[in-house]
Structure formats: C-alpha cells, structure tokens
CSV table of N, CA, C and O in Angstrom, one decimal:
chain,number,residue,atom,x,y,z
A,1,UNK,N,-5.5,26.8,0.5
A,1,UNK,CA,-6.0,25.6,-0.1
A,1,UNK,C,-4.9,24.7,-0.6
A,1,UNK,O,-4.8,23.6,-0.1
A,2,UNK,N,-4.1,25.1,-1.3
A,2,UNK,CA,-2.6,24.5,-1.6
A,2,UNK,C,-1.8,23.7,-0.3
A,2,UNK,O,-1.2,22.6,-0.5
A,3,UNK,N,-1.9,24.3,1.0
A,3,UNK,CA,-1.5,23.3,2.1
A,3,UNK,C,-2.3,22.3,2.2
A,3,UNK,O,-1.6,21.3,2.6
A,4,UNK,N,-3.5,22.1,2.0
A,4,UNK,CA,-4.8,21.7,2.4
A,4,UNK,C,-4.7,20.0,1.5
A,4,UNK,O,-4.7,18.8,1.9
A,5,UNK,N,-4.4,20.7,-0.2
A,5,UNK,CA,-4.3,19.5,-1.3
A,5,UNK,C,-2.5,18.7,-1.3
A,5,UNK,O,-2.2,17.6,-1.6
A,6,UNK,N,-1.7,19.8,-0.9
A,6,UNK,CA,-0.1,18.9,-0.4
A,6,UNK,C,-0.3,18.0,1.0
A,6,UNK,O,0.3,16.9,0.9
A,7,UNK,N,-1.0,18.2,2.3
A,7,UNK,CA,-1.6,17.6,3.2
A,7,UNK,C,-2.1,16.3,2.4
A,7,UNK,O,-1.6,15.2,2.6
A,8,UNK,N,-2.9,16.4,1.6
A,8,UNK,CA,-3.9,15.0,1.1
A,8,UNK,C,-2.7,14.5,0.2
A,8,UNK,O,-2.4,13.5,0.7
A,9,UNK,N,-2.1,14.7,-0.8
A,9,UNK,CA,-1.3,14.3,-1.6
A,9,UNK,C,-0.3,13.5,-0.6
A,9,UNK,O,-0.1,12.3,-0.7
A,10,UNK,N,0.3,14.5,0.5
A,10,UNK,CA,1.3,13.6,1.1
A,10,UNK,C,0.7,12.0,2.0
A,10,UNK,O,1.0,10.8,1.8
A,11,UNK,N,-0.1,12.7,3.0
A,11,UNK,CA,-0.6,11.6,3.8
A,11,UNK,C,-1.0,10.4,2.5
A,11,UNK,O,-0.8,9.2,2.8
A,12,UNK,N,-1.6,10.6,0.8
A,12,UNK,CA,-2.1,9.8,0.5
A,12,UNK,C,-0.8,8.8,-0.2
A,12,UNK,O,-0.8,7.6,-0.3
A,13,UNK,N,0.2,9.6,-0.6
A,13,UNK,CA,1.6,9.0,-0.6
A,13,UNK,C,1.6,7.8,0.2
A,13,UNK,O,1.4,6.7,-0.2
A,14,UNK,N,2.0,8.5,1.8
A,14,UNK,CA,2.8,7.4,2.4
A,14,UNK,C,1.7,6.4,2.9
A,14,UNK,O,2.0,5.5,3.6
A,15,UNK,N,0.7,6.5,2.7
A,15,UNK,CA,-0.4,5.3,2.9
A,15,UNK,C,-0.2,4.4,1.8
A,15,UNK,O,0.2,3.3,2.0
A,16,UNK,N,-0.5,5.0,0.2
A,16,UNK,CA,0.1,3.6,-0.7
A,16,UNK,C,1.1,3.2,-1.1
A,16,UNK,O,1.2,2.0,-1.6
A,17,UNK,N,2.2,4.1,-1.0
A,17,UNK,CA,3.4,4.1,-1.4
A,17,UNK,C,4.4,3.3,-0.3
A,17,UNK,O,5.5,2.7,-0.5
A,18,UNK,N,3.8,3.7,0.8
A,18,UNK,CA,5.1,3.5,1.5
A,18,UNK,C,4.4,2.0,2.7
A,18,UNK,O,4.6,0.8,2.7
A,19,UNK,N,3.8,2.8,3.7
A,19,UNK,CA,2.6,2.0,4.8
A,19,UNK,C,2.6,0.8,4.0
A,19,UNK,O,3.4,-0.1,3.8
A,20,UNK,N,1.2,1.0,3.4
A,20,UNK,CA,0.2,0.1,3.2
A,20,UNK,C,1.6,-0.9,2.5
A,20,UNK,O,2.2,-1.6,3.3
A,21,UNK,N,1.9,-0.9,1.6
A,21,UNK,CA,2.7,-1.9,0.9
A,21,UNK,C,3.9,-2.3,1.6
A,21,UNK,O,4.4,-3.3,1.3
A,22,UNK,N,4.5,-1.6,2.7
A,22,UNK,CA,5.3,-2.6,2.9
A,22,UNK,C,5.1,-3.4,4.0
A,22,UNK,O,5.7,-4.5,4.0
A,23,UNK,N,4.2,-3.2,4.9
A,23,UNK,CA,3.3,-3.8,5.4
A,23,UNK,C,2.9,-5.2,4.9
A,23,UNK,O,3.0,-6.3,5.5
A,24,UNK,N,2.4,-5.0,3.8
A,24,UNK,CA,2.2,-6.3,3.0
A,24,UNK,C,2.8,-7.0,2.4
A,24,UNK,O,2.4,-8.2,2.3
A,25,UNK,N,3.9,-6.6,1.7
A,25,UNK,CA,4.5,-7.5,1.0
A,25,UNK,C,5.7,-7.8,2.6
A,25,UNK,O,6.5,-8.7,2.2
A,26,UNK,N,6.0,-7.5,3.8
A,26,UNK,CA,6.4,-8.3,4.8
A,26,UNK,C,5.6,-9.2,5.1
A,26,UNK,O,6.0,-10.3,5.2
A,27,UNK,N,4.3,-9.0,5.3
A,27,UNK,CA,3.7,-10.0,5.8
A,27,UNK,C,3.4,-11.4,4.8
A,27,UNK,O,3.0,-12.5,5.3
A,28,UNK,N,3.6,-11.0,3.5
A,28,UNK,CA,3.8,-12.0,2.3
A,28,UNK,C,4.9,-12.8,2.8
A,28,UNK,O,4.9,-14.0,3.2
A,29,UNK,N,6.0,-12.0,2.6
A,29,UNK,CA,7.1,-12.4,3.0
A,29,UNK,C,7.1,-13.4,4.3
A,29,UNK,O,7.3,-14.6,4.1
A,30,UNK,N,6.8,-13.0,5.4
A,30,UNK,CA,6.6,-14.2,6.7
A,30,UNK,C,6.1,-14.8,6.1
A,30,UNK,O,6.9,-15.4,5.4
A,31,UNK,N,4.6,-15.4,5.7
A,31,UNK,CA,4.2,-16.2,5.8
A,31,UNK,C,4.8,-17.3,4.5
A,31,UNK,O,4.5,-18.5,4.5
A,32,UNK,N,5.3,-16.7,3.5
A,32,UNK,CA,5.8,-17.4,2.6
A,32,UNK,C,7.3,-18.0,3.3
A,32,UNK,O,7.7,-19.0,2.7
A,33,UNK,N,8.0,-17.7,4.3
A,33,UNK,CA,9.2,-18.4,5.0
A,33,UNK,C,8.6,-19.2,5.9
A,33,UNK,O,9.4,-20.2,6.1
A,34,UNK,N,7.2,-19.1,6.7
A,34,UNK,CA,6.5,-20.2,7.2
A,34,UNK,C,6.2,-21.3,6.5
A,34,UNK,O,6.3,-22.4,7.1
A,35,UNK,N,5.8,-21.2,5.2
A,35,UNK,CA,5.2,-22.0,4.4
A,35,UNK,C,6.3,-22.8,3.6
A,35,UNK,O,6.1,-23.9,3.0
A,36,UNK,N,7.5,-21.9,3.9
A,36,UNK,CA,8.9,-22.5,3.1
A,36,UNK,C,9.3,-23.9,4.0
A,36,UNK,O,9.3,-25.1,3.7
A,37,UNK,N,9.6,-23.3,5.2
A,37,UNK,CA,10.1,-24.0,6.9
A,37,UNK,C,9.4,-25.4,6.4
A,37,UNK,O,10.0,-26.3,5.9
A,38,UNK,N,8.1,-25.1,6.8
A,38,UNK,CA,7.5,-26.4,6.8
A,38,UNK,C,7.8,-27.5,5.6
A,38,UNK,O,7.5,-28.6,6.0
A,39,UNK,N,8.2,-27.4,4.6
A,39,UNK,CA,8.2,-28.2,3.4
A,39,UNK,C,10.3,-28.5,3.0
A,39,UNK,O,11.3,-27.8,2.8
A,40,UNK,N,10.0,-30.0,3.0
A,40,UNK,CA,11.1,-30.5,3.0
A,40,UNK,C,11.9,-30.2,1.7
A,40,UNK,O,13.1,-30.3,1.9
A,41,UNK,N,11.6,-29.9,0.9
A,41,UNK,CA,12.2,-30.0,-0.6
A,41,UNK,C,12.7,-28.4,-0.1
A,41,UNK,O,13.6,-28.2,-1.0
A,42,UNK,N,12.7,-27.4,0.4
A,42,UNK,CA,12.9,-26.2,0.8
A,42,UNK,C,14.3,-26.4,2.3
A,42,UNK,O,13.8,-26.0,3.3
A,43,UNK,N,15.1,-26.6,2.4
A,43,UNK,CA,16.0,-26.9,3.4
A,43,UNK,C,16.9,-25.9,3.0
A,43,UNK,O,17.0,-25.2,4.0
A,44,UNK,N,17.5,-25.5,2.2
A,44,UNK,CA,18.6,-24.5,1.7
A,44,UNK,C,18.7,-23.2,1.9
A,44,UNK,O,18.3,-22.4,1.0
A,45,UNK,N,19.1,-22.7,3.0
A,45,UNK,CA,18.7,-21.1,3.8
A,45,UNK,C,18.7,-20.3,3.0
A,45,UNK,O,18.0,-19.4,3.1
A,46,UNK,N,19.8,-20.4,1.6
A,46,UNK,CA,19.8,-19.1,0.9
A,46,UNK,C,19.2,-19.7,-0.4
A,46,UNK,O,19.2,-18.8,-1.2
A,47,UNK,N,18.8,-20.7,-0.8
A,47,UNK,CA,17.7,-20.6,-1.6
A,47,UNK,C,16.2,-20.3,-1.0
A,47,UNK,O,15.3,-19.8,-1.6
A,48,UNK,N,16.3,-20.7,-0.2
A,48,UNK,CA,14.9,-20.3,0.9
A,48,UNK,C,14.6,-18.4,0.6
A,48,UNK,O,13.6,-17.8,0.2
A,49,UNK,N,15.8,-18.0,0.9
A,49,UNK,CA,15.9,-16.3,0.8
A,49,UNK,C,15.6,-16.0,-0.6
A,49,UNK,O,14.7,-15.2,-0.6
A,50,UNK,N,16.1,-16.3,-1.7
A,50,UNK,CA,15.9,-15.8,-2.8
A,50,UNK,C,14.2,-15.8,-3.3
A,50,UNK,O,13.4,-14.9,-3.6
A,51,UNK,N,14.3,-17.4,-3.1
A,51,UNK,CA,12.5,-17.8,-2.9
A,51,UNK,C,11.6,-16.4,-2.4
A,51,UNK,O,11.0,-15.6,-3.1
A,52,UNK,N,11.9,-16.4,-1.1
A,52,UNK,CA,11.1,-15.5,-0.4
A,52,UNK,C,11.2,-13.9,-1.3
A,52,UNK,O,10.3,-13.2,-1.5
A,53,UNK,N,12.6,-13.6,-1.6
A,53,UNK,CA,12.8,-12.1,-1.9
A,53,UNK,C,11.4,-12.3,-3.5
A,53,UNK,O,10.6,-11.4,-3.7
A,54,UNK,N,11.7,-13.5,-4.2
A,54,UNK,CA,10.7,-13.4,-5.7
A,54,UNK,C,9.6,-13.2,-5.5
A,54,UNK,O,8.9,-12.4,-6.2
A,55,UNK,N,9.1,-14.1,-4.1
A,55,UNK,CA,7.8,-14.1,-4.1
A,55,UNK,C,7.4,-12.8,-3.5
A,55,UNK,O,6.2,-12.4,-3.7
A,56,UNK,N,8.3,-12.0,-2.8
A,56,UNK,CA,7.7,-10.2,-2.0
A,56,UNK,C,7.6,-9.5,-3.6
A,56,UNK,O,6.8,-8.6,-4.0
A,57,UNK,N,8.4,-10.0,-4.1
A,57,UNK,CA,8.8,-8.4,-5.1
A,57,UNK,C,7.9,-9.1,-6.2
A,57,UNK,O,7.6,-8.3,-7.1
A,58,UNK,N,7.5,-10.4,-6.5
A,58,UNK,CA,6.5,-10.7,-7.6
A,58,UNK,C,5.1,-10.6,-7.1
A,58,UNK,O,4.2,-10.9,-7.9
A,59,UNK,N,4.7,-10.2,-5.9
A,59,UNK,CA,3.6,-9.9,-5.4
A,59,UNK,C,3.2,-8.5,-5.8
A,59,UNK,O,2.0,-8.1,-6.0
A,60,UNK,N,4.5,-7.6,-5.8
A,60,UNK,CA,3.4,-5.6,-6.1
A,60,UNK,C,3.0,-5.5,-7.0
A,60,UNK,O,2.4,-4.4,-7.2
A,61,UNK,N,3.1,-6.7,-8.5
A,61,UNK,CA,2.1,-6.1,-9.3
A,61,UNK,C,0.1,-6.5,-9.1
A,61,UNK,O,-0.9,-6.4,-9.8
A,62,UNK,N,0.4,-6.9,-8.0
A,62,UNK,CA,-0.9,-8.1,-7.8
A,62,UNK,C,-1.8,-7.1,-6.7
A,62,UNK,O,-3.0,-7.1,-6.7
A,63,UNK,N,-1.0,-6.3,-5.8
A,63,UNK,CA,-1.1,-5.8,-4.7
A,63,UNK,C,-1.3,-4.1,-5.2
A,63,UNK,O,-2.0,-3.5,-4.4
A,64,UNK,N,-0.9,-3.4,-6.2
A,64,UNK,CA,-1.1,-2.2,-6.2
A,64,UNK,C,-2.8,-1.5,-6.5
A,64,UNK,O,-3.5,-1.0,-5.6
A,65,UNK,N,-3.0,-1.6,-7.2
A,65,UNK,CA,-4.6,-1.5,-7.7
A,65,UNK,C,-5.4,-1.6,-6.4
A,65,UNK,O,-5.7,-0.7,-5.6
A,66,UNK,N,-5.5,-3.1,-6.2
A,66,UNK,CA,-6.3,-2.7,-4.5
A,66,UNK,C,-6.2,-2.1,-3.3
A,66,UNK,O,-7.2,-2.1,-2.5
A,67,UNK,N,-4.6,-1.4,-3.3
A,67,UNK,CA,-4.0,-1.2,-2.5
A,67,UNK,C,-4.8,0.4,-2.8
A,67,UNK,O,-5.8,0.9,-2.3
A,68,UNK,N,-4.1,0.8,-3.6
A,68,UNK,CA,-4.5,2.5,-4.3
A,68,UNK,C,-6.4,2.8,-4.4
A,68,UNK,O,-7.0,3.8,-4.5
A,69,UNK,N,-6.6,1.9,-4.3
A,69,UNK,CA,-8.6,2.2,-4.4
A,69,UNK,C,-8.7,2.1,-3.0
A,69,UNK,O,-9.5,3.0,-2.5
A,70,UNK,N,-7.8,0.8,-1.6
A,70,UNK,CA,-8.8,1.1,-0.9
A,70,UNK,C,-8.3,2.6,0.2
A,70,UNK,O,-9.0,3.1,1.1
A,71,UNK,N,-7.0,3.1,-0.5
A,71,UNK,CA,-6.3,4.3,0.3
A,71,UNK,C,-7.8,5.4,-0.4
A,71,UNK,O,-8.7,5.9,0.3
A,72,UNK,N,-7.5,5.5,-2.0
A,72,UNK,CA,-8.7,6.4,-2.2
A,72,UNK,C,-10.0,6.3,-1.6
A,72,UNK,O,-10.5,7.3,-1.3
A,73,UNK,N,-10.5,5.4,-1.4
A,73,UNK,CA,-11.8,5.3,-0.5
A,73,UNK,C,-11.6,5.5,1.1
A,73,UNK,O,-12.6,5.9,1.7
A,74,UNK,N,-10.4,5.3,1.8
A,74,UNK,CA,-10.1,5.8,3.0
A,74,UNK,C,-9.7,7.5,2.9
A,74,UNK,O,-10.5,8.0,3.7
A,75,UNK,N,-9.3,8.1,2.6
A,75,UNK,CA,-8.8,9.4,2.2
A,75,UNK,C,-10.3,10.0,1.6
A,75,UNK,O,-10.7,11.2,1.8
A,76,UNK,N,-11.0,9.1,0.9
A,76,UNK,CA,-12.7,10.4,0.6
A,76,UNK,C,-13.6,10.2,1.6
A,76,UNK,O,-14.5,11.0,1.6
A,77,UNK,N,-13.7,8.9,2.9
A,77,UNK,CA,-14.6,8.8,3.6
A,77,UNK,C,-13.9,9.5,5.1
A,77,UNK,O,-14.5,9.8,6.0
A,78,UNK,N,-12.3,9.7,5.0
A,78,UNK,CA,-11.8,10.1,6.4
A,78,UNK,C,-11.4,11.9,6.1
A,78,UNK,O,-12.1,12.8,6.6
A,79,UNK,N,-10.5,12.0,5.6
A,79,UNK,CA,-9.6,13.2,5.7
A,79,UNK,C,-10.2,14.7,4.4
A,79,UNK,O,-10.2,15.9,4.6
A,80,UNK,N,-10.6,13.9,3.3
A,80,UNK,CA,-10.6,14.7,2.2
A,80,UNK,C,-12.3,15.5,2.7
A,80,UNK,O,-12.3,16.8,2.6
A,81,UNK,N,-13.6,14.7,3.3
A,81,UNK,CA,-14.4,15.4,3.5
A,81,UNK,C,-14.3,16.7,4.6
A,81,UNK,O,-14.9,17.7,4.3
A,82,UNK,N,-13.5,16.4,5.8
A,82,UNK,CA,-13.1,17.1,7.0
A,82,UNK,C,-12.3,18.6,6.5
A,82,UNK,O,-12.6,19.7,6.8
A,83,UNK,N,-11.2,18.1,5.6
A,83,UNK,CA,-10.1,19.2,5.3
A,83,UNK,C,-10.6,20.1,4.2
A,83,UNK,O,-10.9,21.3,4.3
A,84,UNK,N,-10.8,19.0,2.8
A,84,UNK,CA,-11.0,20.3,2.1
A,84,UNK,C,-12.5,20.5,1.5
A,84,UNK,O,-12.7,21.5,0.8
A,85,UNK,N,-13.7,19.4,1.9
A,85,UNK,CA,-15.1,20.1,2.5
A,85,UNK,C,-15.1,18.8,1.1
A,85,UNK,O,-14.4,17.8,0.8
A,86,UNK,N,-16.5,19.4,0.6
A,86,UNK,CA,-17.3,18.7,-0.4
A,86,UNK,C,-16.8,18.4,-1.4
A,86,UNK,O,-16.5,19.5,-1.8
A,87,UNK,N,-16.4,17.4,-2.5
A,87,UNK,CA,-16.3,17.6,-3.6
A,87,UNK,C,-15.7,16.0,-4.4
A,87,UNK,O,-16.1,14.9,-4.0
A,88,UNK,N,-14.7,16.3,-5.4
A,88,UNK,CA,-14.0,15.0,-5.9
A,88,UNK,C,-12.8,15.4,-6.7
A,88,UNK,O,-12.4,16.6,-7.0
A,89,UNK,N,-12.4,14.5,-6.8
A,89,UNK,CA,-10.8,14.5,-7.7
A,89,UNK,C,-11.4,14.4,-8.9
A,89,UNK,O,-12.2,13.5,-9.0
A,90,UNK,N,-11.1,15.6,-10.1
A,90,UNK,CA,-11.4,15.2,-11.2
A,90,UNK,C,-10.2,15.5,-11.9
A,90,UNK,O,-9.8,16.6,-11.9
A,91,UNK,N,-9.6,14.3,-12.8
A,91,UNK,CA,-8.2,14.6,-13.3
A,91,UNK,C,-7.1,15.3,-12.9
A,91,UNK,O,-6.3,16.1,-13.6
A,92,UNK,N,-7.0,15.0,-11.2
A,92,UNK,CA,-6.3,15.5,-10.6
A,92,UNK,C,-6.3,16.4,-9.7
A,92,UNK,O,-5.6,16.5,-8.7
A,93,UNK,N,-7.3,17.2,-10.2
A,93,UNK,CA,-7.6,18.4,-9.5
A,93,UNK,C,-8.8,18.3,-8.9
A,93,UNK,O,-9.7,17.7,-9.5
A,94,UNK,N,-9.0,19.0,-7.3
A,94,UNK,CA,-9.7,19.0,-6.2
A,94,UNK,C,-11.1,19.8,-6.8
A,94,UNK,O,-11.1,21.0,-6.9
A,95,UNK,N,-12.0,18.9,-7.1
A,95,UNK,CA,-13.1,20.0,-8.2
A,95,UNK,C,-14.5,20.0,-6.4
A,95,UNK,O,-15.1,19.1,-5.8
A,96,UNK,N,-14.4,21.2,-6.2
A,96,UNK,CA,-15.6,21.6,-4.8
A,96,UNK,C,-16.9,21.2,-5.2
A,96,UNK,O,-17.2,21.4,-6.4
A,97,UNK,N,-17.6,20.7,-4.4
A,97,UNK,CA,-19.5,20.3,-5.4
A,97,UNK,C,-20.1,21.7,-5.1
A,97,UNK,O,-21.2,22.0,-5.6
C-alpha cells in the first residue's frame, strides 16, 4: 500500500507543482509579450522582459488554489479510485470507506 500512496503523492506533485503551473504561467507569459508587442508605450526589449518576468511570477499566487483543487478532483475521479480502491484523504492519510 505505501507504493500505491508514494505513486499518488508523486504523480500528484508533478501535476501541481511542476506540469500544471508551468504550463500556465508560460502561457501567461506569451500572451502577456503579445499583449506587450502590440502596445506602443511598451517598445523597450528589456523592459518588455522584466514586465513579462513580474507578470509570470505575480500570477502563482492567483493560480495555486485552483490549480491544487482541480489536480485533487483529477487524482479522486482518475487514479486514486483505480489504485488505491474506495475512500478519502483525511488529514493526510488515505482513510478506505
């Protein structure tokens, strides 16, 4: 059972921790250097960059919470029912129904 809960632990790691978010705050990132390009007061490549780096890294506190609920609701509707059968996380621990 201990492989079973480090399996779910890890896979649920690199989905919030790692995937899902950088994922997103790149895609923040493009579209905020799209949104830069187009606007004339914005012409300065390396103030353009800085711009862009505030707006990636001032986005994860906006982005984690929904990020971490919707990995936990992917992980109890995909992996967690299959692997380790019925049950729920209660205060950490894998409690079987």
């Amino acid at each position: 059972m201990q492989f079973k809960i480090a399996g779910d632990v890890f896979i649920w790691q690199m989905l919030a921790s790692v995937m899902i978010p950088g994922f997103t705050i790149n895609r923040i990132c493009h579209f905020s250097r799209i949104g830069l390009r187009s606007s004339s007061a914005f012409r300065n490549f390396k103030k353009n960059e800085l711009i862009i780096s505030s707006i990636g890294i001032g986005s994860i506190p906006l982005i984690i919470h929904p990020i971490d609920s919707a990995v936990d609701y992917l992980m109890d509707s995909t992996y967690r029912p299959f692997v380790l059968g019925k049950g729920r996380y209660v205060a950490g621990q894998w409690v079987p129904e």
